[in-house]
mmCIF file of C-alpha atoms in Angstrom:
data_model
loop_
_atom_site.group_PDB
_atom_site.id
_atom_site.type_symbol
_atom_site.label_atom_id
_atom_site.label_comp_id
_atom_site.label_asym_id
_atom_site.label_seq_id
_atom_site.Cartn_x
_atom_site.Cartn_y
_atom_site.Cartn_z
ATOM 1 C CA MET A 739 22.736 -9.553 -24.305
ATOM 2 C CA ASP A 740 21.748 -10.489 -27.439
ATOM 3 C CA SER A 741 21.581 -13.920 -28.746
ATOM 4 C CA ARG A 742 24.809 -13.930 -30.821
ATOM 5 C CA THR A 743 26.521 -13.152 -27.662
ATOM 6 C CA VAL A 744 24.701 -15.726 -25.475
ATOM 7 C CA ALA A 745 25.397 -18.285 -27.907
ATOM 8 C CA LEU A 746 29.206 -17.850 -28.340
ATOM 9 C CA ILE A 747 29.258 -17.868 -24.426
ATOM 10 C CA ARG A 748 27.502 -21.101 -23.634
ATOM 11 C CA THR A 749 29.353 -22.958 -27.057
ATOM 12 C CA THR A 750 32.874 -21.913 -25.527
ATOM 13 C CA PHE A 751 31.904 -23.628 -21.769
ATOM 14 C CA LYS A 752 30.262 -26.469 -23.230
ATOM 15 C CA ALA A 753 33.167 -27.293 -25.351
ATOM 16 C CA VAL A 754 35.304 -27.355 -22.721
ATOM 17 C CA ALA A 755 32.964 -29.026 -20.011
ATOM 18 C CA ALA A 756 32.663 -31.865 -23.019
ATOM 19 C CA GLU A 757 36.320 -32.375 -23.146
ATOM 20 C CA GLU A 758 37.322 -35.937 -20.685
ATOM 21 C CA GLY A 759 38.145 -33.709 -17.012
ATOM 22 C CA GLY A 760 37.170 -30.689 -18.993
ATOM 23 C CA PRO A 761 35.356 -29.445 -15.920
ATOM 24 C CA GLU A 762 37.791 -30.062 -13.304
ATOM 25 C CA LYS A 763 40.860 -29.692 -15.092
ATOM 26 C CA LEU A 764 39.107 -25.671 -16.000
ATOM 27 C CA ALA A 765 38.451 -25.148 -12.283
ATOM 28 C CA ARG A 766 42.135 -26.316 -11.142
ATOM 29 C CA SER A 767 43.551 -23.942 -13.715
ATOM 30 C CA PHE A 768 41.278 -21.087 -12.936
ATOM 31 C CA TYR A 769 42.177 -21.054 -9.188
ATOM 32 C CA ALA A 770 46.102 -21.567 -9.971
ATOM 33 C CA ILE A 771 45.826 -18.103 -12.165
ATOM 34 C CA LEU A 772 43.878 -16.360 -9.853
ATOM 35 C CA PHE A 773 45.971 -17.435 -6.769
ATOM 36 C CA THR A 774 49.064 -16.707 -8.499
ATOM 37 C CA GLU A 775 48.014 -13.331 -9.943
ATOM 38 C CA HIS A 776 45.929 -12.038 -7.216
ATOM 39 C CA PRO A 777 47.479 -13.487 -4.132
ATOM 40 C CA GLN A 778 45.593 -11.426 -1.886
ATOM 41 C CA VAL A 779 42.434 -13.085 -2.899
ATOM 42 C CA ARG A 780 43.669 -16.366 -1.633
ATOM 43 C CA ASP A 781 42.679 -15.799 2.339
ATOM 44 C CA PHE A 782 38.941 -16.098 1.112
ATOM 45 C CA PHE A 783 39.001 -19.439 -0.136
ATOM 46 C CA PRO A 784 39.256 -23.062 2.088
ATOM 47 C CA ALA A 785 42.818 -24.458 2.583
ATOM 48 C CA ALA A 786 40.897 -27.491 1.052
ATOM 49 C CA LEU A 787 39.121 -26.670 -2.437
ATOM 50 C CA ASP A 788 37.997 -30.119 -3.740
ATOM 51 C CA ALA A 789 34.118 -29.074 -2.776
ATOM 52 C CA GLN A 790 34.799 -25.454 -3.920
ATOM 53 C CA ARG A 791 35.930 -26.550 -7.247
ATOM 54 C CA ASP A 792 32.941 -28.676 -7.704
ATOM 55 C CA ARG A 793 30.946 -25.780 -6.880
ATOM 56 C CA LEU A 794 32.494 -22.952 -9.266
ATOM 57 C CA VAL A 795 31.685 -25.130 -12.310
ATOM 58 C CA ARG A 796 28.004 -26.157 -11.169
ATOM 59 C CA ALA A 797 27.639 -22.489 -10.875
ATOM 60 C CA ILE A 798 28.834 -21.445 -14.245
ATOM 61 C CA ALA A 799 26.981 -24.126 -15.836
ATOM 62 C CA TYR A 800 23.503 -22.565 -13.848
ATOM 63 C CA THR A 801 24.370 -19.097 -14.890
ATOM 64 C CA VAL A 802 25.234 -19.847 -18.818
ATOM 65 C CA ASP A 803 21.834 -22.017 -19.152
ATOM 66 C CA ARG A 804 20.029 -19.063 -17.811
ATOM 67 C CA LEU A 805 21.549 -16.288 -20.035
ATOM 68 C CA GLU A 806 18.538 -15.815 -21.854
ATOM 69 C CA GLU A 807 16.155 -15.594 -18.951
ATOM 70 C CA PRO A 808 17.019 -12.419 -17.178
ATOM 71 C CA ASP A 809 14.154 -12.622 -15.459
ATOM 72 C CA ARG A 810 15.204 -15.372 -13.002
ATOM 73 C CA LEU A 811 18.887 -14.753 -13.233
ATOM 74 C CA LEU A 812 19.302 -10.973 -12.422
ATOM 75 C CA PRO A 813 17.715 -11.874 -9.201
ATOM 76 C CA PHE A 814 19.751 -14.711 -8.312
ATOM 77 C CA LEU A 815 22.776 -13.044 -9.002
ATOM 78 C CA ALA A 816 21.479 -9.905 -7.169
ATOM 79 C CA GLN A 817 21.096 -12.530 -3.658
ATOM 80 C CA LEU A 818 24.467 -13.791 -4.667
ATOM 81 C CA GLY A 819 26.035 -10.092 -4.575
ATOM 82 C CA ARG A 820 24.342 -9.881 -1.249
ATOM 83 C CA ASP A 821 25.604 -12.629 0.381
ATOM 84 C CA HIS A 822 29.215 -12.195 -1.206
ATOM 85 C CA ARG A 823 29.512 -9.243 1.489
ATOM 86 C CA LYS A 824 30.252 -11.535 3.871
ATOM 87 C CA TYR A 825 33.644 -12.442 2.579
ATOM 88 C CA GLY A 826 34.530 -8.501 2.344
ATOM 89 C CA VAL A 827 34.763 -8.498 -1.431
ATOM 90 C CA THR A 828 35.181 -5.239 -3.330
ATOM 91 C CA ALA A 829 34.946 -4.327 -7.289
ATOM 92 C CA GLU A 830 38.806 -5.390 -7.228
ATOM 93 C CA HIS A 831 38.073 -9.166 -6.398
ATOM 94 C CA TYR A 832 35.289 -9.358 -9.087
ATOM 95 C CA ALA A 833 37.541 -8.218 -11.587
ATOM 96 C CA ALA A 834 40.310 -10.669 -11.249
ATOM 97 C CA VAL A 835 37.879 -13.678 -10.839
ATOM 98 C CA GLY A 836 36.797 -12.406 -14.407
ATOM 99 C CA LYS A 837 40.050 -11.798 -15.654
ATOM 100 C CA SER A 838 41.300 -15.552 -14.278
ATOM 101 C CA LEU A 839 37.790 -17.481 -15.716
ATOM 102 C CA GLN A 840 38.803 -16.189 -18.942
ATOM 103 C CA THR A 841 42.474 -17.005 -18.718
ATOM 104 C CA ALA A 842 41.525 -20.508 -17.972
ATOM 105 C CA LEU A 843 38.814 -20.565 -20.558
ATOM 106 C CA CYS A 844 41.272 -19.514 -23.073
ATOM 107 C CA ALA A 845 43.859 -21.974 -22.202
ATOM 108 C CA TYR A 846 41.336 -25.230 -22.749
ATOM 109 C CA ALA A 847 39.574 -23.554 -25.649
ATOM 110 C CA GLY A 848 42.323 -23.170 -28.086
ATOM 111 C CA THR A 849 43.054 -20.343 -30.725
ATOM 112 C CA GLU A 850 40.749 -22.131 -33.174
ATOM 113 C CA LEU A 851 37.725 -21.440 -30.571
ATOM 114 C CA TRP A 852 38.416 -18.399 -28.789
ATOM 115 C CA THR A 853 38.090 -15.819 -31.006
ATOM 116 C CA ASP A 854 37.975 -12.193 -30.874
ATOM 117 C CA GLU A 855 34.545 -12.181 -31.261
ATOM 118 C CA VAL A 856 34.387 -14.856 -28.167
ATOM 119 C CA GLU A 857 36.205 -12.579 -26.067
ATOM 120 C CA ARG A 858 34.161 -9.349 -26.525
ATOM 121 C CA ALA A 859 30.917 -12.329 -25.455
ATOM 122 C CA TRP A 860 32.614 -13.242 -22.371
ATOM 123 C CA ASN A 861 33.746 -9.839 -21.742
ATOM 124 C CA GLU A 862 30.144 -8.856 -21.918
ATOM 125 C CA GLY A 863 28.278 -11.618 -20.072
ATOM 126 C CA ILE A 864 30.983 -11.312 -16.833
ATOM 127 C CA GLY A 865 30.610 -7.649 -16.658
ATOM 128 C CA VAL A 866 26.668 -8.012 -16.728
ATOM 129 C CA ILE A 867 27.090 -10.618 -13.972
ATOM 130 C CA ALA A 868 29.564 -8.678 -11.718
ATOM 131 C CA ASP A 869 27.698 -5.479 -12.078
ATOM 132 C CA THR A 870 24.519 -6.951 -10.833
ATOM 133 C CA MET A 871 26.239 -8.689 -8.152
ATOM 134 C CA ILE A 872 28.351 -5.498 -7.413
ATOM 135 C CA GLY A 873 25.123 -3.152 -7.544
ATOM 136 C CA ALA A 874 22.952 -5.146 -5.123
ATOM 137 C CA ALA A 875 25.436 -5.497 -2.326
ATOM 138 C CA GLU A 876 26.152 -1.727 -2.796
ATOM 139 C CA ARG A 877 22.437 -0.978 -2.514
ATOM 140 C CA GLU A 878 22.087 -3.472 0.758
ATOM 141 C CA ASP A 879 21.448 -1.942 4.033
ATOM 142 C CA THR A 880 21.350 -5.230 6.574
ATOM 143 C CA PRO A 881 24.311 -7.033 8.113
ATOM 144 C CA PRO A 882 26.558 -8.869 5.904
ATOM 145 C CA TYR A 883 26.334 -11.510 8.020
ATOM 146 C CA TRP A 884 24.544 -12.381 11.277
ATOM 147 C CA THR A 885 25.998 -14.214 14.340
ATOM 148 C CA GLY A 886 23.590 -17.286 15.465
ATOM 149 C CA THR A 887 24.507 -18.587 19.021
ATOM 150 C CA VAL A 888 23.443 -22.246 19.512
ATOM 151 C CA ILE A 889 20.758 -22.703 21.962
ATOM 152 C CA GLU A 890 19.869 -26.323 21.707
ATOM 153 C CA HIS A 891 21.526 -29.143 19.426
ATOM 154 C CA ARG A 892 19.516 -32.429 19.634
ATOM 155 C CA GLU A 893 20.854 -35.784 17.670
ATOM 156 C CA VAL A 894 17.329 -37.697 16.781
ATOM 157 C CA LEU A 895 19.136 -40.000 14.331
ATOM 158 C CA GLN A 896 22.852 -41.308 14.283
ATOM 159 C CA ASN A 897 23.872 -38.771 11.643
ATOM 160 C CA LEU A 898 21.449 -36.283 11.585
ATOM 161 C CA ALA A 899 21.126 -33.327 14.906
ATOM 162 C CA ILE A 900 18.130 -30.465 14.784
ATOM 163 C CA VAL A 901 20.100 -27.094 15.660
ATOM 164 C CA ARG A 902 18.558 -24.011 17.116
ATOM 165 C CA LEU A 903 19.878 -20.587 17.358
ATOM 166 C CA ARG A 904 19.480 -17.001 18.577
ATOM 167 C CA LEU A 905 21.106 -14.537 16.011
ATOM 168 C CA ASP A 906 22.497 -11.548 17.090
ATOM 169 C CA GLN A 907 19.554 -9.474 15.587
ATOM 170 C CA PRO A 908 16.210 -10.661 13.475
ATOM 171 C CA MET A 909 16.415 -11.807 9.827
ATOM 172 C CA GLN A 910 14.183 -11.202 7.482
ATOM 173 C CA TYR A 911 13.938 -14.219 5.139
ATOM 174 C CA ALA A 912 11.097 -16.112 3.261
ATOM 175 C CA ALA A 913 10.021 -19.360 4.256
ATOM 176 C CA GLY A 914 11.624 -21.249 1.669
ATOM 177 C CA GLN A 915 15.179 -19.780 1.024
ATOM 178 C CA TYR A 916 18.327 -21.094 2.235
ATOM 179 C CA LEU A 917 21.688 -19.755 4.072
ATOM 180 C CA SER A 918 25.154 -19.413 3.716
ATOM 181 C CA VAL A 919 26.227 -21.087 7.359
ATOM 182 C CA GLN A 920 29.941 -21.317 8.880
ATOM 183 C CA ILE A 921 30.587 -22.782 11.952
ATOM 184 C CA PRO A 922 33.410 -22.151 14.413
ATOM 185 C CA SER A 923 35.625 -25.564 13.382
ATOM 186 C CA ARG A 924 35.433 -25.007 9.745
ATOM 187 C CA PRO A 925 36.429 -21.542 9.254
ATOM 188 C CA ARG A 926 36.007 -20.311 5.312
ATOM 189 C CA MET A 927 34.095 -23.608 4.862
ATOM 190 C CA TRP A 928 30.427 -21.981 4.127
ATOM 191 C CA ARG A 929 27.720 -24.316 3.599
ATOM 192 C CA TYR A 930 24.540 -24.038 2.266
ATOM 193 C CA MET A 931 21.518 -24.911 4.364
ATOM 194 C CA SER A 932 17.601 -23.885 4.346
ATOM 195 C CA PRO A 933 15.739 -22.658 7.745
ATOM 196 C CA ALA A 934 13.171 -25.138 9.135
ATOM 197 C CA VAL A 935 11.311 -22.666 10.758
ATOM 198 C CA PRO A 936 9.824 -19.410 9.389
ATOM 199 C CA ALA A 937 11.495 -15.618 10.174
ATOM 200 C CA ASN A 938 10.286 -14.250 13.789
ATOM 201 C CA ASP A 939 10.786 -11.278 15.944
ATOM 202 C CA GLN A 940 12.913 -13.565 18.533
ATOM 203 C CA GLY A 941 15.616 -14.265 15.732
ATOM 204 C CA GLU A 942 15.827 -17.662 16.632
ATOM 205 C CA ILE A 943 16.259 -19.917 13.623
ATOM 206 C CA GLU A 944 16.543 -24.129 13.020
ATOM 207 C CA PHE A 945 18.317 -26.462 10.553
ATOM 208 C CA HIS A 946 18.625 -29.932 10.225
ATOM 209 C CA VAL A 947 21.913 -31.293 9.420
ATOM 210 C CA ARG A 948 22.526 -34.408 8.299
ATOM 211 C CA ALA A 949 26.317 -35.723 8.553
ATOM 212 C CA VAL A 950 27.726 -36.669 4.738
ATOM 213 C CA THR A 951 29.833 -39.561 4.739
ATOM 214 C CA GLY A 952 33.024 -38.042 4.054
ATOM 215 C CA GLY A 953 32.159 -34.097 4.356
ATOM 216 C CA TRP A 954 34.265 -31.802 5.551
ATOM 217 C CA VAL A 955 31.584 -30.148 7.608
ATOM 218 C CA SER A 956 28.224 -31.637 8.293
ATOM 219 C CA PRO A 957 29.564 -34.384 10.513
ATOM 220 C CA SER A 958 30.948 -31.830 12.547
ATOM 221 C CA MET A 959 27.937 -29.752 12.187
ATOM 222 C CA VAL A 960 25.980 -33.277 13.792
ATOM 223 C CA GLY A 961 28.316 -34.384 15.830
ATOM 224 C CA HIS A 962 30.729 -31.838 17.703
ATOM 225 C CA THR A 963 28.214 -28.863 18.051
ATOM 226 C CA VAL A 964 27.405 -27.685 21.705
ATOM 227 C CA VAL A 965 25.012 -25.348 22.992
ATOM 228 C CA GLY A 966 27.079 -21.762 23.273
ATOM 229 C CA ASP A 967 29.093 -22.378 19.686
ATOM 230 C CA GLN A 968 28.131 -19.484 17.511
ATOM 231 C CA TRP A 969 27.801 -19.910 13.788
ATOM 232 C CA LEU A 970 28.116 -17.046 11.064
ATOM 233 C CA LEU A 971 25.307 -16.823 8.498
ATOM 234 C CA GLY A 972 25.029 -15.301 5.163
ATOM 235 C CA SER A 973 21.800 -13.034 3.518
ATOM 236 C CA PRO A 974 19.308 -15.349 2.036
ATOM 237 C CA LEU A 975 19.114 -16.951 -1.218
ATOM 238 C CA GLY A 976 16.603 -18.942 -3.506
ATOM 239 C CA GLY A 977 13.195 -18.132 -4.698
ATOM 240 C CA LEU A 978 10.933 -21.364 -3.377
ATOM 241 C CA GLY A 979 7.883 -20.178 -1.729
ATOM 242 C CA VAL A 980 4.314 -20.137 -1.898
ATOM 243 C CA LEU A 981 2.800 -16.787 -3.133
ATOM 244 C CA ARG A 982 -0.107 -15.186 -1.489
ATOM 245 C CA ASN A 983 -3.693 -15.054 -2.891
ATOM 246 C CA THR A 984 -2.371 -17.903 -5.104
ATOM 247 C CA ARG A 985 -5.173 -20.381 -5.999
ATOM 248 C CA ARG A 986 -3.082 -22.904 -7.927
ATOM 249 C CA LYS A 987 -2.686 -26.136 -5.950
ATOM 250 C CA MET A 988 0.762 -27.589 -5.019
ATOM 251 C CA LEU A 989 2.590 -30.858 -5.051
ATOM 252 C CA MET A 990 6.009 -31.018 -2.532
ATOM 253 C CA VAL A 991 8.221 -33.336 -2.794
ATOM 254 C CA GLY A 992 11.203 -33.644 0.219
ATOM 255 C CA CYS A 993 13.489 -36.197 0.810
ATOM 256 C CA GLY A 994 15.300 -36.170 4.205
ATOM 257 C CA THR A 995 16.645 -33.117 5.511
ATOM 258 C CA GLY A 996 14.973 -31.580 2.615
ATOM 259 C CA ILE A 997 11.868 -31.455 4.225
ATOM 260 C CA ALA A 998 13.280 -28.386 5.999
ATOM 261 C CA PRO A 999 12.045 -25.376 3.735
ATOM 262 C CA LEU A 1000 8.587 -26.979 2.957
ATOM 263 C CA ARG A 1001 8.129 -27.309 6.370
ATOM 264 C CA ALA A 1002 9.099 -23.875 7.101
ATOM 265 C CA GLN A 1003 6.671 -22.858 4.237
ATOM 266 C CA LEU A 1004 3.632 -24.824 5.457
ATOM 267 C CA MET A 1005 4.355 -23.286 9.044
ATOM 268 C CA ALA A 1006 4.657 -19.607 7.514
ATOM 269 C CA MET A 1007 1.119 -20.484 5.250
ATOM 270 C CA THR A 1008 -1.190 -21.625 8.598
ATOM 271 C CA LYS A 1009 -0.575 -17.651 9.699
ATOM 272 C CA ARG A 1010 -2.771 -17.257 6.515
ATOM 273 C CA ARG A 1011 -6.601 -16.699 6.053
ATOM 274 C CA SER A 1012 -6.534 -19.075 2.978
ATOM 275 C CA ASN A 1013 -4.286 -21.466 1.050
ATOM 276 C CA PRO A 1014 -4.445 -23.539 -1.966
ATOM 277 C CA ARG A 1015 -4.364 -27.277 -1.385
ATOM 278 C CA VAL A 1016 -0.803 -28.984 -1.061
ATOM 279 C CA GLN A 1017 0.179 -32.376 -1.340
ATOM 280 C CA LEU A 1018 3.305 -32.895 0.528
ATOM 281 C CA TYR A 1019 5.455 -36.134 -0.592
ATOM 282 C CA VAL A 1020 8.348 -36.932 2.288
ATOM 283 C CA GLY A 1021 10.977 -39.475 1.738
ATOM 284 C CA GLY A 1022 13.480 -41.418 2.904
ATOM 285 C CA HIS A 1023 15.726 -44.411 2.787
ATOM 286 C CA HIS A 1024 14.094 -46.139 5.882
ATOM 287 C CA PRO A 1025 11.324 -45.213 8.121
ATOM 288 C CA CYS A 1026 13.672 -43.753 11.079
ATOM 289 C CA ASP A 1027 14.639 -41.448 7.764
ATOM 290 C CA LEU A 1028 11.121 -39.633 8.581
ATOM 291 C CA TYR A 1029 12.087 -38.083 11.956
ATOM 292 C CA ASP A 1030 9.846 -34.998 11.172
ATOM 293 C CA LEU A 1031 6.495 -36.789 11.060
ATOM 294 C CA GLN A 1032 4.963 -35.929 14.345
ATOM 295 C CA THR A 1033 5.200 -32.362 13.522
ATOM 296 C CA LEU A 1034 3.696 -33.046 9.718
ATOM 297 C CA SER A 1035 0.953 -34.686 11.676
ATOM 298 C CA GLU A 1036 -0.153 -32.054 13.996
ATOM 299 C CA LEU A 1037 0.218 -29.579 10.753
ATOM 300 C CA ALA A 1038 -2.226 -31.740 8.784
ATOM 301 C CA VAL A 1039 -4.204 -32.547 11.206
ATOM 302 C CA ALA A 1040 -5.196 -28.468 11.918
ATOM 303 C CA ASN A 1041 -5.029 -27.749 8.510
ATOM 304 C CA ARG A 1042 -7.331 -29.764 6.119
ATOM 305 C CA TRP A 1043 -5.368 -28.095 3.021
ATOM 306 C CA LEU A 1044 -2.769 -30.267 3.556
ATOM 307 C CA THR A 1045 -2.061 -33.535 2.660
ATOM 308 C CA VAL A 1046 0.970 -35.715 3.826
ATOM 309 C CA THR A 1047 2.453 -39.251 2.449
ATOM 310 C CA PRO A 1048 5.296 -40.825 3.802
ATOM 311 C CA VAL A 1049 7.327 -42.416 1.225
ATOM 312 C CA VAL A 1050 10.169 -45.131 2.350
ATOM 313 C CA GLU A 1051 12.327 -47.167 -0.016
ATOM 314 C CA SER A 1052 13.170 -50.406 2.913
ATOM 315 C CA SER A 1053 9.912 -50.751 5.281
ATOM 316 C CA GLU A 1054 12.722 -52.268 8.061
ATOM 317 C CA ASN A 1055 15.441 -49.792 9.393
ATOM 318 C CA PRO A 1056 18.756 -50.443 9.648
ATOM 319 C CA TRP A 1057 20.766 -52.114 11.736
ATOM 320 C CA TRP A 1058 22.240 -49.460 13.466
ATOM 321 C CA PHE A 1059 19.100 -47.746 14.284
ATOM 322 C CA TYR A 1060 17.409 -48.890 17.752
ATOM 323 C CA ASP A 1061 14.340 -47.243 19.543
ATOM 324 C CA SER A 1062 12.727 -48.933 22.843
ATOM 325 C CA ASP A 1063 9.460 -48.870 21.159
ATOM 326 C CA ASP A 1064 9.962 -49.131 17.362
ATOM 327 C CA ARG A 1065 6.678 -50.596 16.804
ATOM 328 C CA PRO A 1066 4.987 -48.902 13.678
ATOM 329 C CA ARG A 1067 2.805 -46.141 15.026
ATOM 330 C CA GLU A 1068 0.014 -44.605 13.260
ATOM 331 C CA LEU A 1069 0.067 -41.046 13.032
ATOM 332 C CA PRO A 1070 -3.491 -38.883 12.782
ATOM 333 C CA GLY A 1071 -3.575 -36.829 9.170
ATOM 334 C CA LEU A 1072 -0.963 -38.806 7.543
ATOM 335 C CA GLU A 1073 -1.864 -40.848 4.328
ATOM 336 C CA PRO A 1074 -0.719 -44.470 4.408
ATOM 337 C CA ARG A 1075 2.991 -45.153 3.865
ATOM 338 C CA ARG A 1076 4.378 -45.908 0.373
ATOM 339 C CA VAL A 1077 7.257 -48.048 -0.221
ATOM 340 C CA GLY A 1078 9.566 -47.440 -3.186
ATOM 341 C CA GLN A 1079 11.840 -44.599 -4.966
ATOM 342 C CA ILE A 1080 9.930 -41.361 -4.316
ATOM 343 C CA GLY A 1081 10.067 -39.875 -7.559
ATOM 344 C CA LYS A 1082 8.856 -43.191 -9.342
ATOM 345 C CA VAL A 1083 5.941 -43.002 -6.593
ATOM 346 C CA VAL A 1084 4.746 -39.328 -6.862
ATOM 347 C CA ALA A 1085 5.233 -39.713 -10.837
ATOM 348 C CA ALA A 1086 2.954 -42.664 -10.676
ATOM 349 C CA GLU A 1087 0.233 -40.838 -8.197
ATOM 350 C CA GLY A 1088 -0.635 -38.270 -11.114
ATOM 351 C CA PRO A 1089 -1.208 -36.543 -13.024
ATOM 352 C CA TRP A 1090 0.465 -33.559 -11.331
ATOM 353 C CA ASP A 1091 -0.276 -31.017 -14.550
ATOM 354 C CA ASP A 1092 -2.291 -28.789 -12.792
ATOM 355 C CA ARG A 1093 0.089 -28.153 -9.910
ATOM 356 C CA ASP A 1094 3.227 -25.684 -9.050
ATOM 357 C CA VAL A 1095 5.774 -28.760 -8.037
ATOM 358 C CA GLN A 1096 8.661 -28.315 -5.536
ATOM 359 C CA ILE A 1097 11.415 -30.766 -5.260
ATOM 360 C CA VAL A 1098 13.711 -30.195 -2.648
ATOM 361 C CA GLY A 1099 16.915 -33.088 -2.026
ATOM 362 C CA SER A 1100 19.646 -34.075 -3.013
ATOM 363 C CA PRO A 1101 21.008 -33.208 -6.604
ATOM 364 C CA SER A 1102 20.335 -36.881 -7.900
ATOM 365 C CA MET A 1103 16.985 -36.738 -5.925
ATOM 366 C CA VAL A 1104 15.728 -33.795 -7.134
ATOM 367 C CA GLN A 1105 17.152 -34.690 -10.891
ATOM 368 C CA THR A 1106 15.570 -38.096 -10.680
ATOM 369 C CA THR A 1107 12.025 -36.924 -9.933
ATOM 370 C CA LYS A 1108 12.177 -34.038 -12.202
ATOM 371 C CA PHE A 1109 12.879 -36.162 -14.800
ATOM 372 C CA ARG A 1110 10.192 -38.894 -13.780
ATOM 373 C CA LEU A 1111 7.550 -36.180 -13.514
ATOM 374 C CA MET A 1112 8.105 -34.435 -16.686
ATOM 375 C CA ALA A 1113 8.227 -37.618 -18.446
ATOM 376 C CA ALA A 1114 4.769 -38.275 -17.016
ATOM 377 C CA GLY A 1115 3.278 -34.650 -18.057
ATOM 378 C CA THR A 1116 4.054 -32.173 -15.787
ATOM 379 C CA PRO A 1117 5.576 -28.839 -17.652
ATOM 380 C CA THR A 1118 9.087 -27.988 -16.812
ATOM 381 C CA LYS A 1119 8.044 -24.264 -16.236
ATOM 382 C CA ASN A 1120 5.624 -25.680 -13.471
ATOM 383 C CA ILE A 1121 8.943 -27.312 -11.576
ATOM 384 C CA ARG A 1122 10.663 -25.328 -9.297
ATOM 385 C CA HIS A 1123 14.214 -26.271 -7.195
ATOM 386 C CA ASP A 1124 17.211 -24.397 -5.718
ATOM 387 C CA PRO A 1125 20.469 -24.537 -7.350
ATOM 388 C CA LEU A 1126 22.140 -28.288 -7.548
ATOM 389 C CA PHE A 1127 25.447 -26.488 -5.966
#
């Protein structure tokens, strides 16, 4: 797409999104049009669409912001195309979605903004997106989804569990990638999760799950999963990872269960002959939130290229946490624990302008940490994180 086409698409979307309630109204209108004009696609979506509507708008915004970066956007769209095979979607469904989105945008943009030229720009943009996703799906020879049987479910905190599954066949994914997951009690409610271990020939995979208050899926994963349950897993997504043979030092920042994709990468790196220096900051609200320090301690002791620094916002555990031996324990290989907001702590201990940076955690944590690092002099191009949707 040329710069004029990109500018028209971006201007239209941002104008609609800037209106009060614009993103929510756009999403509601889109789904109403889609389900009215193409009722057969309703079965692809969950009964409750609140989370889906938010994800739609964030996904459009993510794509629109990267239209001038085809080297980054097209591989991402190809991954989405391979992942969408789990729904059984066809080219006809992509056309229905594209037409419904344009109709919704036109309704909110108005005749002054939605000109023939703008319509042609959106036609071209949606065409590129659909063609990329369809083409990638058609070329893929892996399963549309994997079935994983739960072989261990262990609650490590009141609201956090570690779940291990054995897949019906091994899955090849890069350490640091994430997958869409569906559990039997929440059909059609796919959630993105990052494996906490590298891919292996045994087909075993591990997820760290925190129950989100008011969430539809994660509380069930934590509180009701039992051994023998069967989960469905989509194709791998995302571009985090440490390149082989790189000499650039790394800064990794993970909060809560965001440690999972970083942990998987570190485990994969231990199999290599040489690695760059890695500084890992792992954070949580309370000391008990640093639930995987034992593993990180063992990795740091065995690998001199790794430095691990724990960070907590409060030095005291919450009232509900009980441990028969809750005395502070010093684990070997770890730096002294810092107290403070993790983004602020990391930025203050820089500069990190010579590092490749990865940030994993909640969207607000990622954005705050990224902003603080940029303000402290870390180039934006050096900072990586997964899409925040």
